[in-house]
Each structure stands twice: as structure tokens, then as C-alpha cells.
GROMACS .gro file of N, CA and C in nm:
model
  468
    1MET      N    1  -0.427  -0.180 -17.793
    1MET     CA    2  -0.289  -0.220 -17.812
    1MET      C    3  -0.260  -0.227 -17.961
    2THR      N    4  -0.138  -0.188 -17.999
    2THR     CA    5  -0.102  -0.191 -18.139
    2THR      C    6   0.034  -0.258 -18.156
    3PHE      N    7   0.089  -0.250 -18.274
    3PHE     CA    8   0.215  -0.314 -18.308
    3PHE      C    9   0.314  -0.210 -18.359
    4ARG      N   10   0.438  -0.253 -18.368
    4ARG     CA   11   0.541  -0.172 -18.434
    4ARG      C   12   0.624  -0.266 -18.520
    5ILE      N   13   0.647  -0.228 -18.644
    5ILE     CA   14   0.734  -0.303 -18.736
    5ILE      C   15   0.878  -0.261 -18.708
    6HIS      N   16   0.967  -0.361 -18.696
    6HIS     CA   17   1.109  -0.334 -18.670
    6HIS      C   18   1.193  -0.379 -18.789
    7ALA      N   19   1.277  -0.288 -18.836
    7ALA     CA   20   1.374  -0.317 -18.941
    7ALA      C   21   1.501  -0.375 -18.877
    8LEU      N   22   1.589  -0.427 -18.959
    8LEU     CA   23   1.719  -0.471 -18.909
    8LEU      C   24   1.805  -0.348 -18.880
    9PRO      N   25   1.893  -0.355 -18.781
    9PRO     CA   26   1.984  -0.242 -18.754
    9PRO      C   27   2.089  -0.232 -18.864
   10VAL      N   28   2.135  -0.113 -18.892
   10VAL     CA   29   2.232  -0.091 -18.999
   10VAL      C   30   2.375  -0.123 -18.958
   11GLU      N   31   2.408  -0.110 -18.831
   11GLU     CA   32   2.546  -0.121 -18.785
   11GLU      C   33   2.619  -0.248 -18.829
   12PRO      N   34   2.559  -0.366 -18.819
   12PRO     CA   35   2.633  -0.486 -18.860
   12PRO      C   36   2.666  -0.491 -19.010
   13PHE      N   37   2.594  -0.412 -19.089
   13PHE     CA   38   2.612  -0.420 -19.233
   13PHE      C   39   2.709  -0.315 -19.289
   14ARG      N   40   2.726  -0.203 -19.220
   14ARG     CA   41   2.811  -0.094 -19.272
   14ARG      C   42   2.951  -0.139 -19.310
   15PRO      N   43   3.021  -0.216 -19.225
   15PRO     CA   44   3.157  -0.257 -19.262
   15PRO      C   45   3.162  -0.345 -19.388
   16LEU      N   46   3.054  -0.414 -19.416
   16LEU     CA   47   3.054  -0.505 -19.531
   16LEU      C   48   3.064  -0.429 -19.663
   17PHE      N   49   3.014  -0.307 -19.667
   17PHE     CA   50   3.021  -0.228 -19.790
   17PHE      C   51   3.164  -0.184 -19.821
   18LEU      N   52   3.255  -0.192 -19.725
   18LEU     CA   53   3.396  -0.158 -19.746
   18LEU      C   54   3.477  -0.277 -19.797
   19MET      N   55   3.417  -0.395 -19.795
   19MET     CA   56   3.487  -0.516 -19.838
   19MET      C   57   3.487  -0.527 -19.991
   20ASP      N   58   3.595  -0.588 -20.045
   20ASP     CA   59   3.596  -0.612 -20.189
   20ASP      C   60   3.518  -0.740 -20.219
   21GLU      N   61   3.501  -0.769 -20.348
   21GLU     CA   62   3.419  -0.883 -20.389
   21GLU      C   63   3.473  -1.016 -20.337
   22ALA      N   64   3.605  -1.031 -20.334
   22ALA     CA   65   3.664  -1.156 -20.284
   22ALA      C   66   3.633  -1.175 -20.136
   23ALA      N   67   3.645  -1.069 -20.057
   23ALA     CA   68   3.615  -1.079 -19.914
   23ALA      C   69   3.467  -1.105 -19.892
   24LEU      N   70   3.381  -1.040 -19.970
   24LEU     CA   71   3.238  -1.065 -19.958
   24LEU      C   72   3.206  -1.211 -19.990
   25ALA      N   73   3.272  -1.266 -20.092
   25ALA     CA   74   3.247  -1.405 -20.131
   25ALA      C   75   3.280  -1.502 -20.018
   26THR      N   76   3.379  -1.469 -19.935
   26THR     CA   77   3.415  -1.560 -19.825
   26THR      C   78   3.305  -1.568 -19.720
   27ILE      N   79   3.217  -1.468 -19.714
   27ILE     CA   80   3.105  -1.473 -19.618
   27ILE      C   81   2.972  -1.499 -19.689
   28GLY      N   82   2.979  -1.533 -19.817
   28GLY     CA   83   2.858  -1.565 -19.890
   28GLY      C   84   2.774  -1.443 -19.926
   29ALA      N   85   2.837  -1.328 -19.939
   29ALA     CA   86   2.766  -1.205 -19.974
   29ALA      C   87   2.801  -1.164 -20.117
   30VAL      N   88   2.708  -1.093 -20.180
   30VAL     CA   89   2.726  -1.047 -20.318
   30VAL      C   90   2.687  -0.901 -20.326
   31ARG      N   91   2.774  -0.819 -20.390
   31ARG     CA   92   2.741  -0.680 -20.417
   31ARG      C   93   2.656  -0.678 -20.544
   32MET      N   94   2.548  -0.604 -20.542
   32MET     CA   95   2.457  -0.602 -20.656
   32MET      C   96   2.415  -0.458 -20.686
   33THR      N   97   2.352  -0.443 -20.801
   33THR     CA   98   2.288  -0.318 -20.839
   33THR      C   99   2.143  -0.350 -20.869
   34ALA      N  100   2.053  -0.276 -20.808
   34ALA     CA  101   1.910  -0.299 -20.833
   34ALA      C  102   1.881  -0.270 -20.980
   35ILE      N  103   1.806  -0.358 -21.043
   35ILE     CA  104   1.776  -0.343 -21.185
   35ILE      C  105   1.634  -0.295 -21.208
   36ALA      N  106   1.539  -0.356 -21.142
   36ALA     CA  107   1.398  -0.324 -21.164
   36ALA      C  108   1.336  -0.263 -21.038
   37PRO      N  109   1.235  -0.179 -21.056
   37PRO     CA  110   1.166  -0.125 -20.938
   37PRO      C  111   1.103  -0.238 -20.855
   38ASN      N  112   1.102  -0.221 -20.726
   38ASN     CA  113   1.036  -0.315 -20.633
   38ASN      C  114   1.092  -0.457 -20.639
   39SER      N  115   1.220  -0.469 -20.672
   39SER     CA  116   1.278  -0.603 -20.682
   39SER      C  117   1.382  -0.631 -20.574
   40ALA      N  118   1.420  -0.530 -20.495
   40ALA     CA  119   1.524  -0.548 -20.395
   40ALA      C  120   1.484  -0.474 -20.267
   41PRO      N  121   1.402  -0.538 -20.183
   41PRO     CA  122   1.355  -0.473 -20.061
   41PRO      C  123   1.462  -0.471 -19.951
   42CYS      N  124   1.501  -0.353 -19.910
   42CYS     CA  125   1.604  -0.336 -19.807
   42CYS      C  126   1.545  -0.362 -19.670
   43ARG      N  127   1.611  -0.448 -19.592
   43ARG     CA  128   1.560  -0.485 -19.460
   43ARG      C  129   1.601  -0.385 -19.352
   44VAL      N  130   1.682  -0.286 -19.386
   44VAL     CA  131   1.721  -0.182 -19.292
   44VAL      C  132   1.631  -0.059 -19.308
   45SER      N  133   1.615  -0.013 -19.432
   45SER     CA  134   1.535   0.108 -19.458
   45SER      C  135   1.387   0.077 -19.480
   46LEU      N  136   1.356  -0.050 -19.504
   46LEU     CA  137   1.219  -0.094 -19.534
   46LEU      C  138   1.161  -0.022 -19.655
   47ILE      N  139   1.250   0.005 -19.753
   47ILE     CA  140   1.205   0.055 -19.883
   47ILE      C  141   1.278  -0.025 -19.991
   48ASP      N  142   1.219  -0.031 -20.109
   48ASP     CA  143   1.283  -0.101 -20.219
   48ASP      C  144   1.395  -0.016 -20.278
   49ALA      N  145   1.505  -0.081 -20.314
   49ALA     CA  146   1.614  -0.010 -20.381
   49ALA      C  147   1.565   0.040 -20.516
   50ALA      N  148   1.607   0.159 -20.552
   50ALA     CA  149   1.574   0.216 -20.683
   50ALA      C  150   1.665   0.153 -20.788
   51PRO      N  151   1.619   0.140 -20.913
   51PRO     CA  152   1.707   0.089 -21.018
   51PRO      C  153   1.837   0.168 -21.021
   52GLY      N  154   1.949   0.095 -21.026
   52GLY     CA  155   2.080   0.157 -21.027
   52GLY      C  156   2.142   0.172 -20.890
   53GLU      N  157   2.067   0.145 -20.784
   53GLU     CA  158   2.116   0.162 -20.649
   53GLU      C  159   2.200   0.041 -20.606
   54ALA      N  160   2.310   0.069 -20.534
   54ALA     CA  161   2.401  -0.036 -20.485
   54ALA      C  162   2.344  -0.099 -20.359
   55LEU      N  163   2.361  -0.232 -20.349
   55LEU     CA  164   2.316  -0.305 -20.231
   55LEU      C  165   2.394  -0.434 -20.217
   56LEU      N  166   2.379  -0.494 -20.102
   56LEU     CA  167   2.436  -0.625 -20.077
   56LEU      C  168   2.325  -0.727 -20.062
   57LEU      N  169   2.351  -0.847 -20.107
   57LEU     CA  170   2.265  -0.962 -20.083
   57LEU      C  171   2.349  -1.057 -19.999
   58LEU      N  172   2.300  -1.089 -19.878
   58LEU     CA  173   2.377  -1.172 -19.789
   58LEU      C  174   2.285  -1.250 -19.696
   59ASN      N  175   2.344  -1.349 -19.631
   59ASN     CA  176   2.269  -1.431 -19.538
   59ASN      C  177   2.267  -1.361 -19.402
   60HIS      N  178   2.151  -1.368 -19.337
   60HIS     CA  179   2.135  -1.304 -19.206
   60HIS      C  180   2.052  -1.396 -19.115
   61ARG      N  181   2.096  -1.413 -18.991
   61ARG     CA  182   2.020  -1.492 -18.894
   61ARG      C  183   1.913  -1.402 -18.834
   62HIS      N  184   1.787  -1.425 -18.871
   62HIS     CA  185   1.679  -1.337 -18.826
   62HIS      C  186   1.604  -1.392 -18.705
   63LEU      N  187   1.621  -1.519 -18.674
   63LEU     CA  188   1.567  -1.574 -18.550
   63LEU      C  189   1.683  -1.648 -18.484
   64ALA      N  190   1.748  -1.579 -18.392
   64ALA     CA  191   1.875  -1.628 -18.337
   64ALA      C  192   1.861  -1.712 -18.211
   65ALA      N  193   1.740  -1.737 -18.165
   65ALA     CA  194   1.720  -1.813 -18.041
   65ALA      C  195   1.789  -1.949 -18.049
   66PRO      N  196   1.901  -1.966 -17.977
   66PRO     CA  197   1.979  -2.090 -17.992
   66PRO      C  198   1.908  -2.216 -17.947
   67ALA      N  199   1.813  -2.205 -17.856
   67ALA     CA  200   1.746  -2.325 -17.805
   67ALA      C  201   1.619  -2.359 -17.884
   68SER      N  202   1.587  -2.281 -17.985
   68SER     CA  203   1.464  -2.306 -18.060
   68SER      C  204   1.491  -2.386 -18.187
   69PRO      N  205   1.407  -2.484 -18.216
   69PRO     CA  206   1.421  -2.555 -18.343
   69PRO      C  207   1.383  -2.465 -18.461
   70TYR      N  208   1.324  -2.349 -18.434
   70TYR     CA  209   1.285  -2.255 -18.540
   70TYR      C  210   1.394  -2.153 -18.571
   71ARG      N  211   1.508  -2.165 -18.505
   71ARG     CA  212   1.622  -2.076 -18.535
   71ARG      C  213   1.634  -2.069 -18.688
   72SER      N  214   1.645  -1.946 -18.742
   72SER     CA  215   1.640  -1.932 -18.888
   72SER      C  216   1.733  -1.824 -18.938
   73GLU      N  217   1.775  -1.844 -19.060
   73GLU     CA  218   1.853  -1.744 -19.132
   73GLU      C  219   1.820  -1.754 -19.280
   74GLY      N  220   1.852  -1.650 -19.351
   74GLY     CA  221   1.825  -1.651 -19.494
   74GLY      C  222   1.873  -1.522 -19.559
   75PRO      N  223   1.851  -1.510 -19.690
   75PRO     CA  224   1.902  -1.395 -19.764
   75PRO      C  225   1.824  -1.267 -19.736
   76VAL      N  226   1.901  -1.156 -19.730
   76VAL     CA  227   1.841  -1.023 -19.716
   76VAL      C  228   1.917  -0.926 -19.807
   77PHE      N  229   1.845  -0.825 -19.854
   77PHE     CA  230   1.906  -0.713 -19.926
   77PHE      C  231   1.927  -0.599 -19.827
   78VAL      N  232   2.040  -0.530 -19.841
   78VAL     CA  233   2.067  -0.409 -19.764
   78VAL      C  234   2.121  -0.304 -19.861
   79ARG      N  235   2.054  -0.189 -19.867
   79ARG     CA  236   2.097  -0.080 -19.954
   79ARG      C  237   2.222  -0.015 -19.896
   80GLU      N  238   2.315   0.023 -19.983
   80GLU     CA  239   2.441   0.082 -19.937
   80GLU      C  240   2.418   0.209 -19.854
   81ASN      N  241   2.325   0.290 -19.892
   81ASN     CA  242   2.298   0.416 -19.822
   81ASN      C  243   2.172   0.408 -19.737
   82ALA      N  244   2.145   0.292 -19.684
   82ALA     CA  245   2.022   0.272 -19.606
   82ALA      C  246   2.023   0.355 -19.479
   83ILE      N  247   1.911   0.422 -19.457
   83ILE     CA  248   1.886   0.490 -19.331
   83ILE      C  249   1.787   0.403 -19.255
   84PRO      N  250   1.820   0.366 -19.132
   84PRO     CA  251   1.732   0.275 -19.059
   84PRO      C  252   1.589   0.326 -19.048
   85ALA      N  253   1.496   0.239 -19.079
   85ALA     CA  254   1.353   0.272 -19.068
   85ALA      C  255   1.308   0.259 -18.924
   86THR      N  256   1.221   0.348 -18.883
   86THR     CA  257   1.159   0.342 -18.750
   86THR      C  258   1.011   0.374 -18.766
   87PRO      N  259   0.936   0.283 -18.826
   87PRO     CA  260   0.793   0.310 -18.847
   87PRO      C  261   0.721   0.341 -18.715
   88GLU      N  262   0.626   0.429 -18.723
   88GLU     CA  263   0.543   0.462 -18.607
   88GLU      C  264   0.457   0.341 -18.571
   89PRO      N  265   0.411   0.333 -18.447
   89PRO     CA  266   0.322   0.223 -18.410
   89PRO      C  267   0.199   0.218 -18.501
   90GLY      N  268   0.164   0.097 -18.542
   90GLY     CA  269   0.046   0.076 -18.625
   90GLY      C  270   0.065   0.105 -18.772
   91VAL      N  271   0.185   0.146 -18.813
   91VAL     CA  272   0.212   0.181 -18.954
   91VAL      C  273   0.281   0.064 -19.024
   92VAL      N  274   0.229   0.029 -19.143
   92VAL     CA  275   0.290  -0.074 -19.226
   92VAL      C  276   0.363  -0.005 -19.341
   93PRO      N  277   0.495  -0.022 -19.352
   93PRO     CA  278   0.568   0.039 -19.463
   93PRO      C  279   0.515  -0.009 -19.598
   94ASP      N  280   0.521   0.080 -19.696
   94ASP     CA  281   0.473   0.049 -19.831
   94ASP      C  282   0.538  -0.077 -19.886
   95MET      N  283   0.667  -0.095 -19.857
   95MET     CA  284   0.740  -0.213 -19.906
   95MET      C  285   0.668  -0.342 -19.868
   96LEU      N  286   0.607  -0.345 -19.750
   96LEU     CA  287   0.535  -0.464 -19.705
   96LEU      C  288   0.392  -0.467 -19.756
   97SER      N  289   0.330  -0.353 -19.765
   97SER     CA  290   0.188  -0.348 -19.801
   97SER      C  291   0.161  -0.391 -19.945
   98ARG      N  292   0.265  -0.393 -20.029
   98ARG     CA  293   0.248  -0.428 -20.171
   98ARG      C  294   0.280  -0.574 -20.202
   99ARG      N  295   0.312  -0.653 -20.103
   99ARG     CA  296   0.357  -0.790 -20.129
   99ARG      C  297   0.266  -0.894 -20.064
  100LEU      N  298   0.269  -1.014 -20.120
  100LEU     CA  299   0.207  -1.129 -20.056
  100LEU      C  300   0.305  -1.174 -19.948
  101LEU      N  301   0.257  -1.188 -19.826
  101LEU     CA  302   0.345  -1.211 -19.711
  101LEU      C  303   0.313  -1.341 -19.638
  102SER      N  304   0.415  -1.399 -19.582
  102SER     CA  305   0.403  -1.514 -19.493
  102SER      C  306   0.435  -1.462 -19.354
  103MET      N  307   0.347  -1.491 -19.259
  103MET     CA  308   0.366  -1.443 -19.122
  103MET      C  309   0.382  -1.562 -19.029
  104ARG      N  310   0.470  -1.546 -18.931
  104ARG     CA  311   0.496  -1.652 -18.835
  104ARG      C  312   0.496  -1.592 -18.695
  105ALA      N  313   0.407  -1.639 -18.611
  105ALA     CA  314   0.396  -1.589 -18.473
  105ALA      C  315   0.472  -1.683 -18.380
  106TYR      N  316   0.553  -1.622 -18.290
  106TYR     CA  317   0.635  -1.699 -18.196
  106TYR      C  318   0.603  -1.658 -18.053
  107ASP      N  319   0.617  -1.752 -17.962
  107ASP     CA  320   0.602  -1.721 -17.819
  107ASP      C  321   0.737  -1.675 -17.764
  108ALA      N  322   0.744  -1.652 -17.634
  108ALA     CA  323   0.866  -1.601 -17.571
  108ALA      C  324   0.982  -1.700 -17.577
  109ALA      N  325   0.953  -1.828 -17.599
  109ALA     CA  326   1.059  -1.929 -17.612
  109ALA      C  327   1.099  -1.951 -17.759
  110ALA      N  328   1.053  -1.863 -17.848
  110ALA     CA  329   1.081  -1.871 -17.992
  110ALA      C  330   1.025  -1.999 -18.055
  111MET      N  331   0.912  -2.044 -18.002
  111MET     CA  332   0.839  -2.157 -18.062
  111MET      C  333   0.726  -2.100 -18.145
  112MET      N  334   0.713  -2.148 -18.269
  112MET     CA  335   0.608  -2.099 -18.357
  112MET      C  336   0.472  -2.148 -18.306
  113ILE      N  337   0.379  -2.055 -18.291
  113ILE     CA  338   0.247  -2.092 -18.242
  113ILE      C  339   0.137  -2.065 -18.345
  114ASP      N  340   0.171  -1.996 -18.453
  114ASP     CA  341   0.074  -1.975 -18.561
  114ASP      C  342   0.149  -1.928 -18.684
  115ALA      N  343   0.085  -1.944 -18.799
  115ALA     CA  344   0.143  -1.898 -18.926
  115ALA      C  345   0.030  -1.877 -19.025
  116ASP      N  346   0.052  -1.786 -19.119
  116ASP     CA  347  -0.051  -1.759 -19.219
  116ASP      C  348   0.012  -1.685 -19.336
  117VAL      N  349  -0.059  -1.681 -19.446
  117VAL     CA  350  -0.021  -1.602 -19.563
  117VAL      C  351  -0.127  -1.495 -19.580
  118VAL      N  352  -0.081  -1.369 -19.597
  118VAL     CA  353  -0.174  -1.257 -19.611
  118VAL      C  354  -0.127  -1.162 -19.720
  119GLU      N  355  -0.220  -1.093 -19.779
  119GLU     CA  356  -0.185  -0.981 -19.867
  119GLU      C  357  -0.131  -0.870 -19.779
  120GLY      N  358  -0.031  -0.798 -19.827
  120GLY     CA  359   0.028  -0.690 -19.750
  120GLY      C  360  -0.073  -0.586 -19.705
  121ALA      N  361  -0.175  -0.563 -19.786
  121ALA     CA  362  -0.278  -0.466 -19.750
  121ALA      C  363  -0.354  -0.508 -19.624
  122ASP      N  364  -0.351  -0.638 -19.592
  122ASP     CA  365  -0.420  -0.690 -19.474
  122ASP      C  366  -0.327  -0.715 -19.356
  123LEU      N  367  -0.201  -0.676 -19.369
  123LEU     CA  368  -0.102  -0.705 -19.265
  123LEU      C  369  -0.139  -0.643 -19.130
  124ALA      N  370  -0.178  -0.518 -19.129
  124ALA     CA  371  -0.208  -0.450 -19.002
  124ALA      C  372  -0.319  -0.521 -18.925
  125SER      N  373  -0.425  -0.557 -18.993
  125SER     CA  374  -0.536  -0.622 -18.922
  125SER      C  375  -0.496  -0.758 -18.868
  126ARG      N  376  -0.413  -0.832 -18.943
  126ARG     CA  377  -0.368  -0.963 -18.895
  126ARG      C  378  -0.275  -0.947 -18.775
  127LEU      N  379  -0.185  -0.850 -18.779
  127LEU     CA  380  -0.096  -0.825 -18.666
  127LEU      C  381  -0.176  -0.791 -18.541
  128LEU      N  382  -0.273  -0.702 -18.554
  128LEU     CA  383  -0.356  -0.663 -18.440
  128LEU      C  384  -0.428  -0.784 -18.382
  129ALA      N  385  -0.482  -0.868 -18.468
  129ALA     CA  386  -0.555  -0.986 -18.421
  129ALA      C  387  -0.462  -1.083 -18.348
  130TRP      N  388  -0.344  -1.108 -18.403
  130TRP     CA  389  -0.252  -1.202 -18.338
  130TRP      C  390  -0.201  -1.148 -18.206
  131PHE      N  391  -0.177  -1.018 -18.196
  131PHE     CA  392  -0.126  -0.962 -18.071
  131PHE      C  393  -0.233  -0.956 -17.962
  132GLU      N  394  -0.357  -0.988 -17.996
  132GLU     CA  395  -0.459  -1.004 -17.891
  132GLU      C  396  -0.432  -1.130 -17.809
  133ASN      N  397  -0.360  -1.224 -17.866
  133ASN     CA  398  -0.322  -1.346 -17.796
  133ASN      C  399  -0.200  -1.316 -17.709
  134PRO      N  400  -0.211  -1.322 -17.577
  134PRO     CA  401  -0.098  -1.289 -17.490
  134PRO      C  402   0.022  -1.381 -17.506
  135ALA      N  403   0.005  -1.497 -17.565
  135ALA     CA  404   0.117  -1.589 -17.586
  135ALA      C  405   0.208  -1.545 -17.700
  136VAL      N  406   0.157  -1.458 -17.789
  136VAL     CA  407   0.238  -1.413 -17.903
  136VAL      C  408   0.338  -1.308 -17.854
  137ASP      N  409   0.467  -1.338 -17.872
  137ASP     CA  410   0.574  -1.247 -17.831
  137ASP      C  411   0.623  -1.163 -17.948
  138LEU      N  412   0.639  -1.225 -18.064
  138LEU     CA  413   0.685  -1.154 -18.183
  138LEU      C  414   0.630  -1.222 -18.307
  139ILE      N  415   0.625  -1.145 -18.414
  139ILE     CA  416   0.577  -1.197 -18.542
  139ILE      C  417   0.681  -1.162 -18.647
  140GLN      N  418   0.728  -1.264 -18.716
  140GLN     CA  419   0.821  -1.239 -18.825
  140GLN      C  420   0.744  -1.240 -18.956
  141ILE      N  421   0.785  -1.149 -19.044
  141ILE     CA  422   0.718  -1.127 -19.171
  141ILE      C  423   0.816  -1.165 -19.282
  142HIS      N  424   0.772  -1.251 -19.371
  142HIS     CA  425   0.854  -1.300 -19.483
  142HIS      C  426   0.779  -1.278 -19.614
  143THR      N  427   0.852  -1.283 -19.724
  143THR     CA  428   0.784  -1.286 -19.853
  143THR      C  429   0.721  -1.424 -19.865
  144ALA      N  430   0.602  -1.430 -19.920
  144ALA     CA  431   0.535  -1.560 -19.931
  144ALA      C  432   0.593  -1.643 -20.045
  145ARG      N  433   0.630  -1.578 -20.153
  145ARG     CA  434   0.675  -1.655 -20.270
  145ARG      C  435   0.816  -1.711 -20.252
  146ARG      N  436   0.909  -1.630 -20.206
  146ARG     CA  437   1.047  -1.677 -20.191
  146ARG      C  438   1.082  -1.711 -20.047
  147GLY      N  439   1.000  -1.669 -19.954
  147GLY     CA  440   1.020  -1.705 -19.814
  147GLY      C  441   1.125  -1.624 -19.741
  148CYS      N  442   1.175  -1.516 -19.801
  148CYS     CA  443   1.281  -1.437 -19.739
  148CYS      C  444   1.226  -1.350 -19.626
  149PHE      N  445   1.304  -1.339 -19.518
  149PHE     CA  446   1.269  -1.254 -19.406
  149PHE      C  447   1.260  -1.107 -19.452
  150MET      N  448   1.157  -1.038 -19.404
  150MET     CA  449   1.140  -0.896 -19.439
  150MET      C  450   1.154  -0.806 -19.317
  151ALA      N  451   1.086  -0.837 -19.210
  151ALA     CA  452   1.086  -0.752 -19.090
  151ALA      C  453   1.022  -0.830 -18.977
  152GLU      N  454   1.023  -0.768 -18.860
  152GLU     CA  455   0.963  -0.828 -18.741
  152GLU      C  456   0.865  -0.729 -18.681
  153ALA      N  457   0.759  -0.782 -18.622
  153ALA     CA  458   0.661  -0.698 -18.553
  153ALA      C  459   0.655  -0.737 -18.407
  154ARG      N  460   0.643  -0.636 -18.321
  154ARG     CA  461   0.626  -0.656 -18.178
  154ARG      C  462   0.516  -0.563 -18.129
  155ARG      N  463   0.466  -0.589 -18.011
  155ARG     CA  464   0.368  -0.498 -17.952
  155ARG      C  465   0.431  -0.361 -17.933
  156ALA      N  466   0.357  -0.256 -17.961
  156ALA     CA  467   0.410  -0.120 -17.941
  156ALA      C  468   0.397  -0.082 -17.795
   0.00000   0.00000   0.00000
């Protein structure tokens, strides 16, 4: 058994790029330009924005389970020209493999049952090990330093 990394869908974000700065401000979003390499990881394409690339920084609910005390939201970057990523089973995108990551395993009721911090290079082995536990339904992957949501993993 293996895993698959899931990016955020692009559809909810496309209309936001048509909004002006004042409208974006009303929803707590900011239009930005990437300045440095590897500083703005897009949660739709699962690649870092290149310097000079347009993107949005906005709040996103990444664990929407209404009955769970772990319901969560936080900031995400989305590149203006993001093409949705669909990594093959067992593949860890480079954007994740280069970062220190915080992982959170949830059961089917969206209750956290385990958590750990791993180097991105070790992400695949940790995912495989956690998915051996039949109680694990999904694993959310965050940056360890800032705690921002990056992607989700499920059994392939």
C-alpha cells in the first residue's frame, strides 16, 4: 500500500485573482510577488513561485470537519498561473522534500491520533509507516517552522 499527496483544487482561487486589492482586503487576502527562490510554496501546483511571479496569500480552511476540535485554517500561497498538481502515488513533490515538515495524522472523525516533525527527505517513509495503521484516514503536512498547511496525503 502506498500514499498519494493531494494539492488544493484551483477552482476556488481563480476568481480571487480578478479581484482588486480593496476587495481582496475584505477577505483577508493579499496580492504578492515572489521575491526569493523557494519562499512562496503554492498549495495548488505544489511548486515554489519563481522570483517575480504573481500570487495570492490568503486564509484557507484545510481541515473543514465541523464536528472536530481540530478544525483548522491558515495562510496559503496560490500562484496566479497555477496548474493543479497530481503527483503519482508514492511521489513526494520537490517543494515538500526540501523542507522541515510537521505531520498530523487524523482518523475518519478528524481526530488527531499522531503527530511528528520530519525532514522532507524522510516524508515518504513516514507516510508509509503511518498508513500501516488502519485508523489513519488522512495526514496533513505543514511547514514545521511557520506551521502553514502544505498538502494532504491519503492512501493511494
